[in-house]
PDB file of C-alpha atoms in Angstrom:
ATOM      1  CA  UNK A   1     131.548 119.686 119.219  1.00 63.00           C
ATOM      2  CA  UNK A   2     129.903 122.964 120.232  1.00 67.00           C
ATOM      3  CA  UNK A   3     132.846 124.226 122.262  1.00 64.00           C
ATOM      4  CA  UNK A   4     134.972 124.370 119.135  1.00 66.00           C
ATOM      5  CA  UNK A   5     132.566 126.884 117.556  1.00 67.00           C
ATOM      6  CA  UNK A   6     133.255 129.672 120.030  1.00 67.00           C
ATOM      7  CA  UNK A   7     129.952 129.292 121.864  1.00 71.00           C
ATOM      8  CA  UNK A   8     129.868 129.442 125.665  1.00 68.00           C
ATOM      9  CA  UNK A   9     129.028 125.885 126.687  1.00 71.00           C
ATOM     10  CA  UNK A  10     128.398 124.597 130.201  1.00 70.00           C
ATOM     11  CA  UNK A  11     128.175 120.872 130.757  1.00 64.00           C
ATOM     12  CA  UNK A  12     127.500 118.101 130.330  1.00 65.00           C
ATOM     13  CA  UNK A  13     125.077 118.548 133.215  1.00 68.00           C
ATOM     14  CA  UNK A  14     123.197 115.952 135.240  1.00 65.00           C
ATOM     15  CA  UNK A  15     119.591 114.935 134.650  1.00 61.00           C
ATOM     16  CA  UNK A  16     118.210 116.678 137.731  1.00 64.00           C
ATOM     17  CA  UNK A  17     117.065 119.628 135.634  1.00 62.00           C
ATOM     18  CA  UNK A  18     119.467 122.137 137.203  1.00 75.00           C
ATOM     19  CA  UNK A  19     120.617 124.097 134.144  1.00 81.00           C
ATOM     20  CA  UNK A  20     121.227 127.391 135.910  1.00 83.00           C
ATOM     21  CA  UNK A  21     120.513 130.463 133.816  1.00 84.00           C
ATOM     22  CA  UNK A  22     121.052 128.727 130.481  1.00 86.00           C
ATOM     23  CA  UNK A  23     119.125 130.281 127.619  1.00 88.00           C
ATOM     24  CA  UNK A  24     119.468 127.139 125.512  1.00 92.00           C
ATOM     25  CA  UNK A  25     119.404 123.552 126.769  1.00 93.00           C
ATOM     26  CA  UNK A  26     120.336 120.679 124.444  1.00 93.00           C
ATOM     27  CA  UNK A  27     119.264 117.255 125.710  1.00 94.00           C
ATOM     28  CA  UNK A  28     121.595 114.464 124.583  1.00 90.00           C
ATOM     29  CA  UNK A  29     119.773 111.502 126.119  1.00 92.00           C
ATOM     30  CA  UNK A  30     118.195 108.284 124.749  1.00 93.00           C
ATOM     31  CA  UNK A  31     114.894 108.830 122.960  1.00 95.00           C
ATOM     32  CA  UNK A  32     112.840 107.198 125.709  1.00 95.00           C
ATOM     33  CA  UNK A  33     114.246 109.624 128.288  1.00 95.00           C
ATOM     34  CA  UNK A  34     113.701 112.893 126.406  1.00 96.00           C
ATOM     35  CA  UNK A  35     110.309 113.641 127.933  1.00 96.00           C
ATOM     36  CA  UNK A  36     111.527 113.094 131.517  1.00 94.00           C
ATOM     37  CA  UNK A  37     114.686 115.125 130.956  1.00 93.00           C
ATOM     38  CA  UNK A  38     112.678 117.978 129.428  1.00 94.00           C
ATOM     39  CA  UNK A  39     110.141 117.917 132.252  1.00 94.00           C
ATOM     40  CA  UNK A  40     112.971 118.343 134.762  1.00 92.00           C
ATOM     41  CA  UNK A  41     114.051 121.625 133.128  1.00 92.00           C
ATOM     42  CA  UNK A  42     112.221 124.637 134.505  1.00 91.00           C
ATOM     43  CA  UNK A  43     110.367 126.529 131.753  1.00 92.00           C
ATOM     44  CA  UNK A  44     111.111 130.222 131.560  1.00 92.00           C
ATOM     45  CA  UNK A  45     110.499 132.955 128.984  1.00 92.00           C
ATOM     46  CA  UNK A  46     113.118 132.947 126.260  1.00 94.00           C
ATOM     47  CA  UNK A  47     114.624 129.575 127.157  1.00 94.00           C
ATOM     48  CA  UNK A  48     114.920 127.047 124.336  1.00 96.00           C
ATOM     49  CA  UNK A  49     115.077 123.297 124.962  1.00 96.00           C
ATOM     50  CA  UNK A  50     116.126 120.900 122.231  1.00 96.00           C
ATOM     51  CA  UNK A  51     117.056 117.289 121.600  1.00 96.00           C
ATOM     52  CA  UNK A  52     119.354 115.435 119.193  1.00 94.00           C
ATOM     53  CA  UNK A  53     117.035 112.578 118.263  1.00 95.00           C
ATOM     54  CA  UNK A  54     116.393 111.728 114.647  1.00 94.00           C
ATOM     55  CA  UNK A  55     113.138 109.824 115.085  1.00 95.00           C
ATOM     56  CA  UNK A  56     111.517 111.890 117.840  1.00 95.00           C
ATOM     57  CA  UNK A  57     109.192 114.833 117.243  1.00 95.00           C
ATOM     58  CA  UNK A  58     109.135 117.997 119.349  1.00 95.00           C
ATOM     59  CA  UNK A  59     106.137 116.798 121.392  1.00 96.00           C
ATOM     60  CA  UNK A  60     108.179 115.344 124.317  1.00 97.00           C
ATOM     61  CA  UNK A  61     109.745 118.787 124.857  1.00 97.00           C
ATOM     62  CA  UNK A  62     106.434 120.515 125.695  1.00 95.00           C
ATOM     63  CA  UNK A  63     105.741 123.000 127.200  1.00 95.00           C
ATOM     64  CA  UNK A  64     109.138 124.454 126.293  1.00 96.00           C
ATOM     65  CA  UNK A  65     109.856 126.479 123.199  1.00 97.00           C
ATOM     66  CA  UNK A  66     111.463 123.539 121.464  1.00 96.00           C
ATOM     67  CA  UNK A  67     113.891 122.604 118.726  1.00 96.00           C
ATOM     68  CA  UNK A  68     115.729 119.550 117.478  1.00 96.00           C
ATOM     69  CA  UNK A  69     119.094 119.066 115.805  1.00 95.00           C
ATOM     70  CA  UNK A  70     119.995 115.593 114.550  1.00 95.00           C
ATOM     71  CA  UNK A  71     123.376 115.182 112.780  1.00 93.00           C
ATOM     72  CA  UNK A  72     122.953 112.698 109.947  1.00 94.00           C
ATOM     73  CA  UNK A  73     126.224 110.998 110.795  1.00 91.00           C
ATOM     74  CA  UNK A  74     127.305 107.781 112.460  1.00 85.00           C
ATOM     75  CA  UNK A  75     129.033 108.264 115.804  1.00 77.00           C
ATOM     76  CA  UNK A  76     131.017 105.156 116.833  1.00 70.00           C
ATOM     77  CA  UNK A  77     131.794 104.676 120.504  1.00 67.00           C
ATOM     78  CA  UNK A  78     135.541 104.676 119.946  1.00 64.00           C
ATOM     79  CA  UNK A  79     135.959 107.452 117.413  1.00 58.00           C
ATOM     80  CA  UNK A  80     135.060 111.067 116.681  1.00 60.00           C
ATOM     81  CA  UNK A  81     132.442 111.680 114.011  1.00 60.00           C
ATOM     82  CA  UNK A  82     133.450 113.866 111.040  1.00 71.00           C
ATOM     83  CA  UNK A  83     130.458 116.194 111.343  1.00 80.00           C
ATOM     84  CA  UNK A  84     131.693 118.863 108.913  1.00 82.00           C
ATOM     85  CA  UNK A  85     129.813 118.560 105.633  1.00 86.00           C
ATOM     86  CA  UNK A  86     127.181 116.141 106.942  1.00 93.00           C
ATOM     87  CA  UNK A  87     123.486 116.943 106.858  1.00 95.00           C
ATOM     88  CA  UNK A  88     121.424 117.698 109.958  1.00 95.00           C
ATOM     89  CA  UNK A  89     117.673 117.415 110.391  1.00 96.00           C
ATOM     90  CA  UNK A  90     116.389 120.509 112.175  1.00 95.00           C
ATOM     91  CA  UNK A  91     112.987 121.551 113.488  1.00 94.00           C
ATOM     92  CA  UNK A  92     111.510 124.206 115.773  1.00 95.00           C
ATOM     93  CA  UNK A  93     108.199 124.758 117.515  1.00 95.00           C
ATOM     94  CA  UNK A  94     108.454 128.476 116.689  1.00 96.00           C
ATOM     95  CA  UNK A  95     110.165 130.435 113.954  1.00 97.00           C
ATOM     96  CA  UNK A  96     112.796 131.562 116.472  1.00 97.00           C
ATOM     97  CA  UNK A  97     113.472 127.991 117.609  1.00 96.00           C
ATOM     98  CA  UNK A  98     113.805 126.836 113.998  1.00 96.00           C
ATOM     99  CA  UNK A  99     116.282 129.642 113.284  1.00 96.00           C
ATOM    100  CA  UNK A 100     118.357 128.695 116.331  1.00 95.00           C
ATOM    101  CA  UNK A 101     118.451 125.023 115.312  1.00 96.00           C
ATOM    102  CA  UNK A 102     119.574 126.001 111.812  1.00 96.00           C
ATOM    103  CA  UNK A 103     122.196 128.404 113.153  1.00 94.00           C
ATOM    104  CA  UNK A 104     123.610 125.753 115.485  1.00 93.00           C
ATOM    105  CA  UNK A 105     123.845 123.259 112.645  1.00 94.00           C
ATOM    106  CA  UNK A 106     125.689 125.727 110.438  1.00 94.00           C
ATOM    107  CA  UNK A 107     127.982 126.681 113.316  1.00 90.00           C
ATOM    108  CA  UNK A 108     129.041 123.045 113.690  1.00 88.00           C
ATOM    109  CA  UNK A 109     129.614 122.702 109.949  1.00 91.00           C
ATOM    110  CA  UNK A 110     126.449 120.753 109.190  1.00 94.00           C
ATOM    111  CA  UNK A 111     124.088 121.324 106.262  1.00 95.00           C
ATOM    112  CA  UNK A 112     120.589 121.807 107.763  1.00 95.00           C
ATOM    113  CA  UNK A 113     117.566 120.140 106.206  1.00 95.00           C
ATOM    114  CA  UNK A 114     114.006 120.531 107.447  1.00 90.00           C
ATOM    115  CA  UNK A 115     112.159 117.339 108.406  1.00 90.00           C
ATOM    116  CA  UNK A 116     108.506 117.610 109.436  1.00 87.00           C
ATOM    117  CA  UNK A 117     107.179 115.735 112.461  1.00 87.00           C
ATOM    118  CA  UNK A 118     105.154 113.358 110.282  1.00 90.00           C
ATOM    119  CA  UNK A 119     108.322 112.450 108.364  1.00 93.00           C
ATOM    120  CA  UNK A 120     110.664 111.835 111.308  1.00 94.00           C
ATOM    121  CA  UNK A 121     110.213 108.047 111.494  1.00 94.00           C
ATOM    122  CA  UNK A 122     110.706 107.624 107.734  1.00 96.00           C
ATOM    123  CA  UNK A 123     113.748 109.904 107.795  1.00 96.00           C
ATOM    124  CA  UNK A 124     115.303 107.939 110.645  1.00 96.00           C
ATOM    125  CA  UNK A 125     114.487 104.607 108.984  1.00 97.00           C
ATOM    126  CA  UNK A 126     116.393 105.773 105.900  1.00 97.00           C
ATOM    127  CA  UNK A 127     119.335 106.728 108.107  1.00 96.00           C
ATOM    128  CA  UNK A 128     119.331 103.317 109.790  1.00 96.00           C
ATOM    129  CA  UNK A 129     119.262 101.514 106.447  1.00 96.00           C
ATOM    130  CA  UNK A 130     122.026 103.695 105.004  1.00 96.00           C
ATOM    131  CA  UNK A 131     124.305 103.258 108.014  1.00 94.00           C
ATOM    132  CA  UNK A 132     123.441 100.397 110.369  1.00 94.00           C
ATOM    133  CA  UNK A 133     121.997  98.014 107.803  1.00 96.00           C
ATOM    134  CA  UNK A 134     124.961  98.623 105.516  1.00 96.00           C
ATOM    135  CA  UNK A 135     127.334  97.544 108.288  1.00 96.00           C
ATOM    136  CA  UNK A 136     125.204  94.453 108.952  1.00 97.00           C
ATOM    137  CA  UNK A 137     125.292  93.576 105.256  1.00 97.00           C
ATOM    138  CA  UNK A 138     129.065  93.985 105.069  1.00 98.00           C
ATOM    139  CA  UNK A 139     129.404  91.831 108.196  1.00 98.00           C
ATOM    140  CA  UNK A 140     127.554  89.089 106.336  1.00 98.00           C
ATOM    141  CA  UNK A 141     129.858  89.476 103.326  1.00 98.00           C
ATOM    142  CA  UNK A 142     132.866  89.311 105.646  1.00 98.00           C
ATOM    143  CA  UNK A 143     131.656  86.058 107.223  1.00 98.00           C
ATOM    144  CA  UNK A 144     131.074  84.386 103.863  1.00 98.00           C
ATOM    145  CA  UNK A 145     134.434  85.598 102.530  1.00 98.00           C
ATOM    146  CA  UNK A 146     136.177  84.180 105.588  1.00 98.00           C
ATOM    147  CA  UNK A 147     135.009  80.682 104.586  1.00 98.00           C
ATOM    148  CA  UNK A 148     137.069  81.161 101.404  1.00 97.00           C
ATOM    149  CA  UNK A 149     140.118  82.456 103.281  1.00 97.00           C
ATOM    150  CA  UNK A 150     139.510  86.061 102.196  1.00 97.00           C
ATOM    151  CA  UNK A 151     139.854  88.791 104.818  1.00 97.00           C
ATOM    152  CA  UNK A 152     137.713  91.916 105.274  1.00 97.00           C
ATOM    153  CA  UNK A 153     140.471  94.165 103.917  1.00 97.00           C
ATOM    154  CA  UNK A 154     140.132  92.571 100.482  1.00 98.00           C
ATOM    155  CA  UNK A 155     136.477  93.618 100.302  1.00 98.00           C
ATOM    156  CA  UNK A 156     137.047  97.229 101.373  1.00 97.00           C
ATOM    157  CA  UNK A 157     138.041  98.684  97.943  1.00 97.00           C
ATOM    158  CA  UNK A 158     134.993  97.037  96.353  1.00 97.00           C
ATOM    159  CA  UNK A 159     132.678  98.407  99.028  1.00 97.00           C
ATOM    160  CA  UNK A 160     134.126 101.905  98.712  1.00 97.00           C
ATOM    161  CA  UNK A 161     133.889 101.866  94.908  1.00 97.00           C
ATOM    162  CA  UNK A 162     130.284 100.653  95.026  1.00 97.00           C
ATOM    163  CA  UNK A 163     129.368 103.347  97.529  1.00 96.00           C
ATOM    164  CA  UNK A 164     131.048 106.070  95.480  1.00 97.00           C
ATOM    165  CA  UNK A 165     129.307 104.840  92.327  1.00 97.00           C
ATOM    166  CA  UNK A 166     125.954 104.928  94.124  1.00 96.00           C
ATOM    167  CA  UNK A 167     126.640 108.463  95.347  1.00 95.00           C
ATOM    168  CA  UNK A 168     127.714 109.707  91.925  1.00 96.00           C
ATOM    169  CA  UNK A 169     125.439 107.730  89.605  1.00 95.00           C
ATOM    170  CA  UNK A 170     122.420 106.643  91.630  1.00 95.00           C
ATOM    171  CA  UNK A 171     121.420 103.062  92.448  1.00 94.00           C
ATOM    172  CA  UNK A 172     120.303 101.946  88.995  1.00 92.00           C
ATOM    173  CA  UNK A 173     123.518 102.934  87.225  1.00 93.00           C
ATOM    174  CA  UNK A 174     125.781 101.816  90.062  1.00 95.00           C
ATOM    175  CA  UNK A 175     124.439  98.266  90.128  1.00 94.00           C
ATOM    176  CA  UNK A 176     126.715  95.544  88.679  1.00 94.00           C
ATOM    177  CA  UNK A 177     127.106  91.786  88.975  1.00 94.00           C
ATOM    178  CA  UNK A 178     125.444  88.559  87.826  1.00 95.00           C
ATOM    179  CA  UNK A 179     121.888  89.634  88.666  1.00 94.00           C
ATOM    180  CA  UNK A 180     122.232  92.653  86.370  1.00 92.00           C
ATOM    181  CA  UNK A 181     123.644  90.422  83.625  1.00 93.00           C
ATOM    182  CA  UNK A 182     120.870  87.870  84.088  1.00 92.00           C
ATOM    183  CA  UNK A 183     123.390  85.180  85.011  1.00 95.00           C
ATOM    184  CA  UNK A 184     121.088  83.130  87.221  1.00 95.00           C
ATOM    185  CA  UNK A 185     123.354  80.065  87.033  1.00 97.00           C
ATOM    186  CA  UNK A 186     126.072  81.975  88.873  1.00 97.00           C
ATOM    187  CA  UNK A 187     123.559  83.279  91.393  1.00 97.00           C
ATOM    188  CA  UNK A 188     122.395  79.718  92.035  1.00 97.00           C
ATOM    189  CA  UNK A 189     125.971  78.623  92.735  1.00 97.00           C
ATOM    190  CA  UNK A 190     126.407  81.561  95.092  1.00 97.00           C
ATOM    191  CA  UNK A 191     123.221  80.628  96.918  1.00 98.00           C
ATOM    192  CA  UNK A 192     124.320  76.996  97.256  1.00 98.00           C
ATOM    193  CA  UNK A 193     127.636  78.101  98.761  1.00 98.00           C
ATOM    194  CA  UNK A 194     125.888  80.364 101.260  1.00 98.00           C
ATOM    195  CA  UNK A 195     123.461  77.585 102.198  1.00 98.00           C
ATOM    196  CA  UNK A 196     126.320  75.144 102.767  1.00 98.00           C
ATOM    197  CA  UNK A 197     128.754  77.413 104.611  1.00 98.00           C
ATOM    198  CA  UNK A 198     126.647  80.030 106.399  1.00 98.00           C
ATOM    199  CA  UNK A 199     123.054  78.724 106.323  1.00 98.00           C
ATOM    200  CA  UNK A 200     122.007  81.350 108.866  1.00 98.00           C
ATOM    201  CA  UNK A 201     122.642  83.988 106.158  1.00 98.00           C
ATOM    202  CA  UNK A 202     120.562  82.299 103.449  1.00 98.00           C
ATOM    203  CA  UNK A 203     117.384  84.239 104.252  1.00 98.00           C
ATOM    204  CA  UNK A 204     119.325  87.508 104.018  1.00 98.00           C
ATOM    205  CA  UNK A 205     120.908  86.412 100.720  1.00 98.00           C
ATOM    206  CA  UNK A 206     117.524  85.548  99.237  1.00 98.00           C
ATOM    207  CA  UNK A 207     115.984  88.833 100.372  1.00 97.00           C
ATOM    208  CA  UNK A 208     118.834  90.885  98.944  1.00 97.00           C
ATOM    209  CA  UNK A 209     118.864  88.893  95.704  1.00 97.00           C
ATOM    210  CA  UNK A 210     115.144  89.561  95.267  1.00 96.00           C
ATOM    211  CA  UNK A 211     115.560  93.267  95.927  1.00 96.00           C
ATOM    212  CA  UNK A 212     118.516  93.414  93.547  1.00 96.00           C
ATOM    213  CA  UNK A 213     116.541  91.659  90.794  1.00 95.00           C
ATOM    214  CA  UNK A 214     113.817  94.259  91.181  1.00 94.00           C
ATOM    215  CA  UNK A 215     116.339  97.100  90.952  1.00 94.00           C
ATOM    216  CA  UNK A 216     118.061  95.499  87.970  1.00 92.00           C
ATOM    217  CA  UNK A 217     114.711  95.213  86.184  1.00 89.00           C
ATOM    218  CA  UNK A 218     114.245  98.979  85.981  1.00 82.00           C
ATOM    219  CA  UNK A 219     114.780 100.402  82.464  1.00 73.00           C
ATOM    220  CA  UNK A 220     117.702 102.578  83.555  1.00 63.00           C
ATOM    221  CA  UNK A 221     119.566  99.715  85.198  1.00 48.00           C
ATOM    222  CA  UNK A 222     119.087  97.583  82.083  1.00 47.00           C
ATOM    223  CA  UNK A 223     120.528 100.240  79.767  1.00 46.00           C
ATOM    224  CA  UNK A 224     124.114 100.013  78.375  1.00 44.00           C
ATOM    225  CA  UNK A 225     125.102 103.027  80.490  1.00 44.00           C
ATOM    226  CA  UNK A 226     124.277 101.211  83.698  1.00 41.00           C
ATOM    227  CA  UNK A 227     127.699  99.671  84.313  1.00 45.00           C
ATOM    228  CA  UNK A 228     130.196 102.281  85.574  1.00 46.00           C
ATOM    229  CA  UNK A 229     133.551 101.891  83.815  1.00 41.00           C
ATOM    230  CA  UNK A 230     135.520 102.529  87.014  1.00 45.00           C
ATOM    231  CA  UNK A 231     134.479  99.283  88.679  1.00 44.00           C
ATOM    232  CA  UNK A 232     134.983  95.686  87.681  1.00 41.00           C
ATOM    233  CA  UNK A 233     131.624  94.004  88.198  1.00 49.00           C
ATOM    234  CA  UNK A 234     131.910  91.262  90.812  1.00 59.00           C
TER     235      UNK A 234
END
């Protein structure tokens, strides 16, 4: 990632703290190991030490002049992440450290955003919901569809259209379906099917139906402009 930007990069290095004469050390370790990895790096004037965690503050990097750079992008184990154009949460314990974190983000092609220490957990929770929870939800949809002989590929265009509508229009206007129309009879039939075929998903269905009812009840979602013309409401 960094090598492609023209920067002189050495590593990855081991966790014994031997970083040579490096002026900048970026720790790419699990959150629980950041403090130990940082403690193994010898502090010296001018050296910056950073981490890539989204939820962790700069505290585990003390006493170093510290920074953090967290790409707001999913990184699957078997594929390269398309970092260019994604956001990145940056922070620095000094003005210089903050500038370096921002410069690194821009160098990689990321759009830096500042996230304060007190906001890190909320920021990372939003990222988990937007990425991990979305995959979990689609996995549930895939399992229910399979009971009807429908494969994952058939759901993909619907998922993509819904996501694009959310990005372009916001959640209230992007929402479609029987809960928006107030068709509770259809919802009841859906629930009965889930209970019969995948009872382990019924609690998730009920929770999502309740949250969707609440979203559909907002004035904007109930307006005629709420249904995007590009998508057939499922």
